[in-house]
Coordinates of C-alpha atoms in Angstrom, one line a residue:
K1 CA -16.8 17.9 -15.5
D2 CA -16.4 21.3 -17.3
R3 CA -17.3 23.0 -14.0
F4 CA -15.0 21.2 -11.5
L5 CA -12.3 19.1 -13.4
P6 CA -10.1 22.1 -14.9
K7 CA -9.8 23.7 -11.5
L8 CA -8.8 20.2 -9.8
L9 CA -6.6 19.4 -12.5
S10 CA -4.7 22.7 -12.3
G11 CA -4.6 22.5 -8.4
E12 CA -6.4 25.8 -8.0
W13 CA -9.0 23.9 -6.2
T14 CA -8.4 20.8 -3.9
G15 CA -10.5 17.7 -3.4
A16 CA -11.6 15.4 -0.8
M17 CA -13.1 12.0 -0.6
D18 CA -15.9 11.5 2.0
L19 CA -16.6 8.0 2.7
T20 CA -16.1 7.1 6.3
E21 CA -18.8 7.8 8.9
P22 CA -18.9 7.0 12.5
Q23 CA -20.8 3.7 12.0
A24 CA -19.3 3.0 8.6
G25 CA -15.5 2.6 8.5
S26 CA -14.2 -0.4 6.5
D27 CA -17.8 -1.6 6.0
L28 CA -19.3 1.0 3.7
S29 CA -22.6 -0.8 3.4
A30 CA -23.6 0.9 6.8
V31 CA -23.3 4.7 5.2
R32 CA -26.5 6.6 6.2
T33 CA -25.6 10.0 4.7
K34 CA -28.8 10.8 2.5
A35 CA -29.2 12.4 -0.8
T36 CA -32.7 14.0 -1.6
P37 CA -33.5 15.0 -5.2
R38 CA -34.4 18.6 -5.9
D39 CA -36.5 19.9 -8.9
D40 CA -33.2 21.7 -10.3
G41 CA -31.4 18.4 -10.9
S42 CA -29.2 18.8 -7.8
Y43 CA -29.5 17.1 -4.4
A44 CA -29.7 17.9 -0.9
I45 CA -27.0 16.0 1.1
E46 CA -27.5 15.4 4.7
G47 CA -25.2 13.5 7.1
Q48 CA -21.8 13.3 8.7
K49 CA -18.4 12.1 7.6
I50 CA -15.3 11.4 9.7
F51 CA -11.5 11.1 8.9
I52 CA -11.9 13.2 5.9
T53 CA -8.2 14.1 4.8
W54 CA -8.0 17.8 3.7
G55 CA -11.7 18.2 4.2
D56 CA -11.3 21.9 5.0
H57 CA -8.4 24.4 5.0
D58 CA -7.5 27.8 3.8
C59 CA -4.8 26.7 1.1
A60 CA -7.2 26.9 -1.8
P61 CA -10.3 29.1 -2.4
N62 CA -12.5 25.9 -2.7
V63 CA -12.6 22.4 -1.7
V64 CA -14.6 19.8 -3.8
H65 CA -16.1 16.8 -1.9
L66 CA -16.7 13.5 -3.5
V67 CA -19.4 12.1 -1.3
L68 CA -20.9 8.7 -0.9
A69 CA -24.5 9.0 0.0
R70 CA -27.8 7.1 -0.3
I71 CA -30.5 8.4 -2.5
D72 CA -34.0 8.4 -0.8
G73 CA -35.4 4.8 -1.5
A74 CA -32.2 3.2 -2.4
P75 CA -31.4 -0.3 -1.6
E76 CA -29.6 -1.2 1.5
G77 CA -25.9 -2.1 1.5
T78 CA -23.1 -1.0 -0.9
R79 CA -25.4 -1.3 -3.9
G80 CA -27.6 1.5 -2.8
L81 CA -24.8 4.1 -2.7
S82 CA -24.4 6.8 -5.2
L83 CA -21.5 9.4 -5.6
F84 CA -21.8 13.1 -5.5
V85 CA -19.9 16.1 -5.9
V86 CA -20.4 18.7 -3.2
P87 CA -18.2 21.8 -3.2
K88 CA -17.3 24.1 -0.3
F89 CA -18.5 27.0 -2.2
V90 CA -21.0 26.7 -5.0
P91 CA -19.5 28.0 -8.3
D92 CA -21.3 31.1 -9.6
A93 CA -22.0 31.7 -13.4
S94 CA -18.5 32.6 -14.0
G95 CA -17.3 29.4 -12.4
A96 CA -15.6 31.2 -9.4
P97 CA -16.4 30.3 -5.9
G98 CA -19.8 31.7 -5.1
E99 CA -22.1 31.4 -2.0
A100 CA -21.1 29.1 0.8
N101 CA -22.6 25.7 0.7
N102 CA -24.2 24.0 3.7
V103 CA -21.1 21.9 4.5
R104 CA -18.7 22.7 7.3
C105 CA -15.8 21.2 9.4
I106 CA -17.2 20.6 13.0
G107 CA -13.9 19.0 14.2
L108 CA -10.1 18.5 13.4
E109 CA -8.6 15.2 14.6
K110 CA -5.5 15.3 16.9
K111 CA -3.4 12.6 15.2
L112 CA -0.3 10.3 16.1
G113 CA 1.3 11.4 12.9
I114 CA 0.9 13.4 9.5
H115 CA 0.3 16.4 11.5
A116 CA 0.6 18.7 8.2
S117 CA -2.6 17.1 6.9
P118 CA -5.8 18.3 8.3
T119 CA -8.2 15.5 9.0
C120 CA -11.8 16.6 9.6
T121 CA -15.3 15.8 10.7
M122 CA -17.7 17.2 8.0
E123 CA -21.3 17.9 8.6
F124 CA -23.6 18.1 5.5
S125 CA -26.9 20.1 6.4
G126 CA -28.9 20.1 3.2
A127 CA -25.7 20.8 1.2
T128 CA -26.1 21.1 -2.6
G129 CA -24.5 18.3 -4.6
W130 CA -24.8 16.8 -8.0
L131 CA -24.7 13.2 -9.0
V132 CA -21.5 11.8 -10.4
G133 CA -22.2 8.9 -12.9
Q134 CA -25.0 6.6 -12.4
E135 CA -27.3 6.2 -9.4
H136 CA -26.5 3.2 -7.1
C137 CA -23.0 3.0 -8.7
G138 CA -21.3 5.2 -6.4
L139 CA -18.8 2.7 -4.9
A140 CA -17.8 1.4 -8.3
H141 CA -17.1 5.0 -9.1
M142 CA -15.1 5.8 -6.1
F143 CA -13.1 2.6 -6.7
T144 CA -11.8 4.2 -10.0
M145 CA -9.8 6.5 -7.9
M146 CA -9.3 4.1 -4.8
N147 CA -7.3 1.6 -6.8
S148 CA -4.9 4.2 -7.9
A149 CA -4.8 5.6 -4.5
R150 CA -3.6 2.3 -3.0
I151 CA -0.7 2.1 -5.3
N152 CA 0.0 5.7 -4.2
V153 CA -0.1 4.7 -0.6
G154 CA 2.2 1.9 -1.2
V155 CA 4.5 4.4 -2.8
Q156 CA 3.9 6.7 0.2
G157 CA 5.2 3.8 2.4
V158 CA 8.3 3.4 0.0
G159 CA 9.0 7.1 0.4
V160 CA 8.7 7.1 4.3
A161 CA 10.9 3.9 4.5
E162 CA 13.5 5.5 2.1
R163 CA 13.8 8.6 4.1
A164 CA 14.2 6.6 7.3
F165 CA 16.8 4.5 5.6
Q166 CA 18.8 7.5 4.5
Q167 CA 18.5 9.2 8.0
A168 CA 19.9 5.8 9.6
V169 CA 22.8 5.4 7.2
A170 CA 23.9 9.0 7.8
F171 CA 23.7 8.4 11.5
A172 CA 25.5 5.0 11.3
K173 CA 28.4 6.4 9.4
E174 CA 28.9 9.0 12.1
R175 CA 28.2 7.8 15.4
R176 CA 31.0 5.9 17.1
Q177 CA 30.2 3.1 19.9
G178 CA 32.1 0.1 20.8
K179 CA 35.0 -1.6 19.1
T180 CA 35.3 -4.0 16.3
P181 CA 37.5 -7.1 16.7
G182 CA 41.3 -6.4 16.5
D183 CA 40.8 -2.6 16.6
N184 CA 41.2 -0.5 19.9
E185 CA 39.6 2.6 18.5
P186 CA 35.7 3.3 18.9
A187 CA 34.2 2.1 15.7
R188 CA 31.4 3.7 13.6
I189 CA 28.4 1.7 14.3
I190 CA 27.9 1.0 10.5
E191 CA 30.9 -1.4 11.0
H192 CA 29.0 -3.7 13.5
P193 CA 27.2 -6.7 11.9
D194 CA 23.9 -6.1 13.8
V195 CA 23.7 -2.5 12.3
R196 CA 24.8 -3.7 9.0
R197 CA 21.9 -6.3 9.2
M198 CA 19.3 -3.7 10.0
L199 CA 20.5 -1.4 7.2
L200 CA 20.5 -4.0 4.6
T201 CA 17.1 -5.3 5.7
M202 CA 15.9 -1.7 5.0
K203 CA 17.9 -1.3 2.0
S204 CA 16.8 -4.7 0.2
K205 CA 13.1 -4.4 1.1
I206 CA 12.8 -0.9 0.1
E207 CA 14.1 -1.7 -3.4
A208 CA 11.7 -4.8 -3.5
A209 CA 8.7 -2.7 -2.3
R210 CA 9.6 0.1 -4.9
A211 CA 9.8 -2.6 -7.7
I212 CA 6.4 -4.1 -6.7
C213 CA 4.6 -0.6 -6.9
Y214 CA 6.2 0.2 -10.2
A215 CA 5.1 -3.0 -11.6
A216 CA 1.6 -2.5 -10.5
A217 CA 1.6 1.0 -12.2
V218 CA 3.1 -0.1 -15.3
A219 CA 0.5 -2.9 -15.4
A220 CA -2.3 -0.2 -14.9
D221 CA -0.8 1.7 -17.8
Y222 CA -0.8 -1.3 -19.9
A223 CA -4.2 -2.1 -19.1
E224 CA -5.4 1.2 -20.5
Y225 CA -3.1 1.8 -23.4
L226 CA -1.9 -1.6 -24.9
E227 CA -3.5 -2.1 -28.4
D228 CA -4.2 -5.8 -28.3
P229 CA -7.4 -6.4 -26.0
D230 CA -6.1 -9.8 -24.8
D231 CA -2.8 -7.9 -23.7
R232 CA -4.9 -5.2 -22.0
K233 CA -6.9 -7.9 -20.3
A234 CA -3.9 -9.7 -18.9
A235 CA -2.4 -6.4 -17.8
A236 CA -5.5 -5.5 -15.9
A237 CA -5.4 -8.9 -14.2
R238 CA -1.7 -8.3 -13.1
E239 CA -2.5 -4.9 -11.9
A240 CA -5.5 -6.2 -9.8
L241 CA -3.4 -8.8 -8.4
L242 CA -0.3 -6.6 -7.5
T243 CA -2.3 -3.6 -6.2
P244 CA -3.2 -5.0 -2.9
I245 CA 0.4 -6.4 -2.5
A246 CA 1.9 -2.9 -3.4
K247 CA -0.3 -1.3 -0.8
A248 CA -0.2 -3.8 2.1
W249 CA 3.3 -5.2 1.8
S250 CA 5.1 -2.0 1.2
T251 CA 3.2 -0.1 4.0
D252 CA 3.8 -2.9 6.7
F253 CA 7.4 -2.6 5.8
A254 CA 7.3 1.2 6.1
V255 CA 6.5 0.9 9.7
E256 CA 9.3 -1.8 10.2
A257 CA 11.8 0.6 8.4
A258 CA 10.8 3.5 10.5
S259 CA 11.1 1.4 13.6
L260 CA 14.6 0.1 12.5
N261 CA 15.7 3.7 11.9
I262 CA 14.8 4.5 15.6
Q263 CA 16.8 1.4 16.6
V264 CA 19.8 2.4 14.6
H265 CA 19.8 5.7 16.4
G266 CA 19.5 4.0 19.7
G267 CA 18.4 6.4 22.6
M268 CA 18.8 9.4 20.0
G269 CA 16.0 7.7 18.0
F270 CA 13.4 7.9 20.9
V271 CA 13.7 11.6 21.5
E272 CA 12.5 14.2 19.1
E273 CA 15.7 16.1 18.5
T274 CA 16.7 13.6 15.6
G275 CA 13.4 13.5 13.7
A276 CA 13.5 9.6 13.5
A277 CA 10.4 9.5 15.6
Q278 CA 8.4 11.6 13.0
H279 CA 9.0 8.9 10.4
Y280 CA 7.5 6.3 12.7
R281 CA 4.5 8.4 13.5
D282 CA 3.9 9.3 9.9
A283 CA 4.4 5.7 8.6
R284 CA 1.7 4.2 11.0
I285 CA -1.2 5.5 9.1
T286 CA -0.3 3.9 5.8
P287 CA -1.4 0.4 6.8
I288 CA -4.5 1.8 7.9
Y289 CA -6.0 4.2 5.3
E290 CA -7.2 3.4 1.8
G291 CA -8.4 0.2 3.0
T292 CA -6.6 -1.6 6.1
N293 CA -3.9 -4.1 5.4
G294 CA -6.0 -6.8 6.7
I295 CA -8.8 -5.9 4.1
Q296 CA -6.0 -5.9 1.5
A297 CA -5.0 -9.4 2.4
I298 CA -8.7 -10.4 2.5
D299 CA -9.1 -8.9 -1.0
L300 CA -6.1 -10.7 -2.3
I301 CA -7.3 -14.1 -1.3
R302 CA -11.1 -13.6 -1.7
R303 CA -11.3 -11.6 -4.9
K304 CA -8.0 -11.3 -6.7
L305 CA -7.1 -15.0 -6.3
T306 CA -10.3 -16.5 -7.0
S307 CA -11.8 -14.1 -9.5
D308 CA -10.2 -16.1 -12.5
G309 CA -9.7 -19.3 -10.7
G310 CA -6.2 -18.4 -9.8
R311 CA -4.9 -17.8 -13.4
A312 CA -3.5 -14.3 -12.7
M313 CA -1.5 -15.7 -9.8
R314 CA -0.4 -18.9 -11.4
D315 CA 0.9 -16.6 -14.4
L316 CA 2.9 -14.6 -11.8
I317 CA 4.4 -17.7 -10.3
E318 CA 5.3 -18.9 -13.8
D319 CA 7.2 -15.5 -14.2
I320 CA 8.9 -16.1 -10.9
R321 CA 10.0 -19.6 -12.0
E322 CA 11.4 -18.2 -15.2
T323 CA 13.4 -15.6 -13.1
A324 CA 14.8 -18.6 -10.9
E325 CA 15.6 -20.5 -14.1
S326 CA 17.6 -17.7 -15.6
L327 CA 19.4 -17.1 -12.1
A328 CA 20.3 -20.8 -12.1
L329 CA 21.8 -20.7 -15.6
S330 CA 23.9 -17.6 -14.8
S331 CA 27.8 -17.8 -15.1
N332 CA 28.1 -15.6 -12.1
E333 CA 28.7 -18.0 -9.4
Q334 CA 26.6 -16.0 -6.9
L335 CA 23.4 -16.2 -8.7
P336 CA 22.4 -19.8 -8.7
A337 CA 22.3 -19.7 -4.9
L338 CA 19.5 -17.0 -5.5
A339 CA 17.7 -19.3 -7.8
E340 CA 17.2 -21.9 -5.2
Q341 CA 15.8 -19.7 -2.7
L342 CA 13.4 -18.0 -5.3
A343 CA 12.4 -21.4 -6.7
D344 CA 11.6 -22.6 -3.2
G345 CA 9.5 -19.5 -2.6
A346 CA 7.6 -20.1 -5.8
D347 CA 6.8 -23.7 -4.7
A348 CA 5.7 -22.5 -1.2
L349 CA 3.6 -19.8 -2.9
E350 CA 2.0 -22.3 -5.4
R351 CA 1.3 -24.9 -2.7
C352 CA -0.7 -22.2 -0.6
V353 CA -2.6 -21.2 -3.7
D354 CA -3.7 -24.7 -4.2
W355 CA -4.7 -25.0 -0.5
L356 CA -6.7 -21.7 -0.7
L357 CA -8.4 -22.6 -4.1
D358 CA -9.8 -25.8 -2.7
E359 CA -13.6 -25.5 -3.1
D360 CA -14.3 -27.6 0.0
R361 CA -12.2 -25.1 2.1
D362 CA -13.9 -23.6 5.0
P363 CA -14.4 -20.0 4.4
Q364 CA -13.2 -19.1 8.0
D365 CA -9.9 -21.0 7.4
V366 CA -9.4 -19.0 4.3
L367 CA -9.8 -15.7 6.1
A368 CA -7.4 -16.8 8.7
A369 CA -4.8 -17.3 6.1
A370 CA -5.0 -14.0 4.6
E371 CA -2.3 -12.0 6.5
P372 CA 0.5 -14.8 6.4
F373 CA -0.5 -15.4 2.7
M374 CA -0.1 -11.6 2.0
R375 CA 3.4 -11.6 3.8
M376 CA 4.5 -14.8 1.9
T377 CA 3.3 -13.4 -1.5
G378 CA 5.1 -10.1 -1.0
D379 CA 8.3 -11.8 0.1
V380 CA 8.5 -14.0 -2.9
V381 CA 7.4 -11.3 -5.5
G382 CA 10.0 -9.0 -4.0
G383 CA 12.6 -11.8 -4.4
H384 CA 11.5 -12.1 -7.9
F385 CA 12.0 -8.5 -8.9
L386 CA 15.4 -8.3 -6.9
G387 CA 16.3 -11.5 -8.8
L388 CA 15.6 -9.5 -12.0
S389 CA 17.8 -6.6 -10.7
A390 CA 20.6 -9.0 -10.1
L391 CA 20.3 -10.4 -13.7
A392 CA 20.3 -6.8 -15.1
A393 CA 23.3 -6.2 -12.9
Q394 CA 25.2 -9.4 -14.2
R395 CA 24.7 -8.3 -17.7
R396 CA 26.1 -4.9 -17.2
L397 CA 29.2 -6.4 -15.5
K398 CA 29.6 -8.8 -18.6
E399 CA 29.2 -6.0 -21.0
G400 CA 32.0 -3.9 -19.1
Q401 CA 29.7 -0.9 -18.6
D402 CA 30.5 2.0 -16.2
N403 CA 30.2 1.8 -12.4
P404 CA 30.8 -2.0 -11.8
D405 CA 30.7 -1.5 -8.1
F406 CA 27.1 -0.2 -8.4
A407 CA 26.2 -3.6 -10.4
Q408 CA 27.9 -5.7 -7.9
A409 CA 26.1 -4.0 -5.0
K410 CA 22.6 -4.9 -6.8
I411 CA 23.8 -8.4 -6.8
D412 CA 24.9 -8.4 -3.3
I413 CA 21.6 -6.8 -2.1
A414 CA 19.7 -9.6 -3.8
R415 CA 21.8 -12.0 -2.1
F416 CA 21.1 -10.6 1.3
Y417 CA 17.4 -10.5 0.6
A418 CA 17.2 -14.2 -0.5
E419 CA 19.3 -15.3 2.5
N420 CA 17.5 -13.3 5.1
I421 CA 13.9 -12.6 3.9
L422 CA 13.0 -14.8 0.9
S423 CA 14.4 -18.0 2.8
A424 CA 11.8 -17.5 5.3
A425 CA 8.7 -18.0 2.7
P426 CA 8.5 -21.7 3.2
G427 CA 8.1 -21.2 6.7
L428 CA 5.0 -19.4 6.2
I429 CA 3.2 -22.4 4.7
E430 CA 2.0 -23.7 8.1
P431 CA 0.4 -20.5 9.3
V432 CA -1.3 -20.1 5.9
T433 CA -2.7 -23.5 6.1
A434 CA -3.3 -24.0 9.8
G435 CA -6.8 -22.7 9.7
A436 CA -8.9 -20.6 12.1
G437 CA -9.3 -23.2 14.8
V438 CA -6.6 -22.0 17.2
L439 CA -7.7 -18.4 16.9
F440 CA -11.1 -19.2 18.4
D441 CA -10.0 -22.1 20.7
V442 CA -9.1 -19.5 23.2
A443 CA -12.4 -18.1 24.7
E444 CA -13.0 -14.4 24.7
E445 CA -12.9 -14.2 28.4
F446 CA -9.5 -15.5 28.6
L447 CA -8.2 -13.1 26.0
S448 CA -7.9 -10.5 28.9
A449 CA -7.3 -12.9 31.6

């Protein structure tokens, strides 16, 4: 810690996480990189890692790799993995980068997007490394960072979506095509209903995704810093539940938002001149790395939902119902309609939770429910937060605070979300509860026929 952390925290040195191997992507139980103990307490690291973000570069004097490897004689599977710190240059007695370590980049990937980020294939040929934490606890140690990283990737999705949205709005305000009813002059495309629908879809889902990511991050802070142990435990459960939603739902929408930006631009979005295509390319990685969104969905239903018998999810559903009740009791005539949609969403979510938690449920049917359940959960939780936003806006209006137009816009955005996104949640009950049958009824030879 004394040797590496000050340099990493200051940004003088950079870090890289080295998990993936050619045969071990999402399934890290197949990791083969070996660690052989040496007499001086260090280890000789031998193996190859792929898809290593910022694995090697010239932007810092040293790169510190955190490497998952298997100590000689360790058990098979993930329980046999340990974590090692392996620097590009071994620090000398003064702490400065010393002699080169036996780790090198043997390839740079040519990627669809994120071209400013070097993605490397790294080869460890007896590289010197030191054990981090305890033997055979490497994956648990790595997840200390990975859970945070998943929230960060959710925020990355929000950021790409927000930039795509801003670009789409700016273009829609300037571009003139067609005429609106009763007007003979060419109209700005932002005046056409279909373009407004695309822009409001982007706006409302970005606000929902941002709120989900914020809520996950706040729960993480509460889990660490609240004084009462029971409060910390409840916050940790909320953080665990929201993290896969923040990662998967936000990044799935990032791709959708970047695609909508291209659509708003029309043909100009499909050419490189406008820059709209770059957001689409850059967004596409976010549902893949830090755990694919399919795995996030499985994590939600197989671990986060079942670890406490569904209590954390039921507590969240109760919060959603309270928001719906507050909306229903509002004096603003627009908010009770939001309450109905949100209550219906909570009912749909609870019905699917009951179905998933049935102990007699076929595990294959549960796995088949993962993606539509994730989509439903994100839609409903997003509606919950936009409902809270609408209630806060209503309080501002009643108190006569400045900028009433801004407050009214928040209510209108929540209305759009409820009518166009949240309203679809009950329709996802059927795909959640349909089971895996039809997925395998079509034989493999006919998938390509």
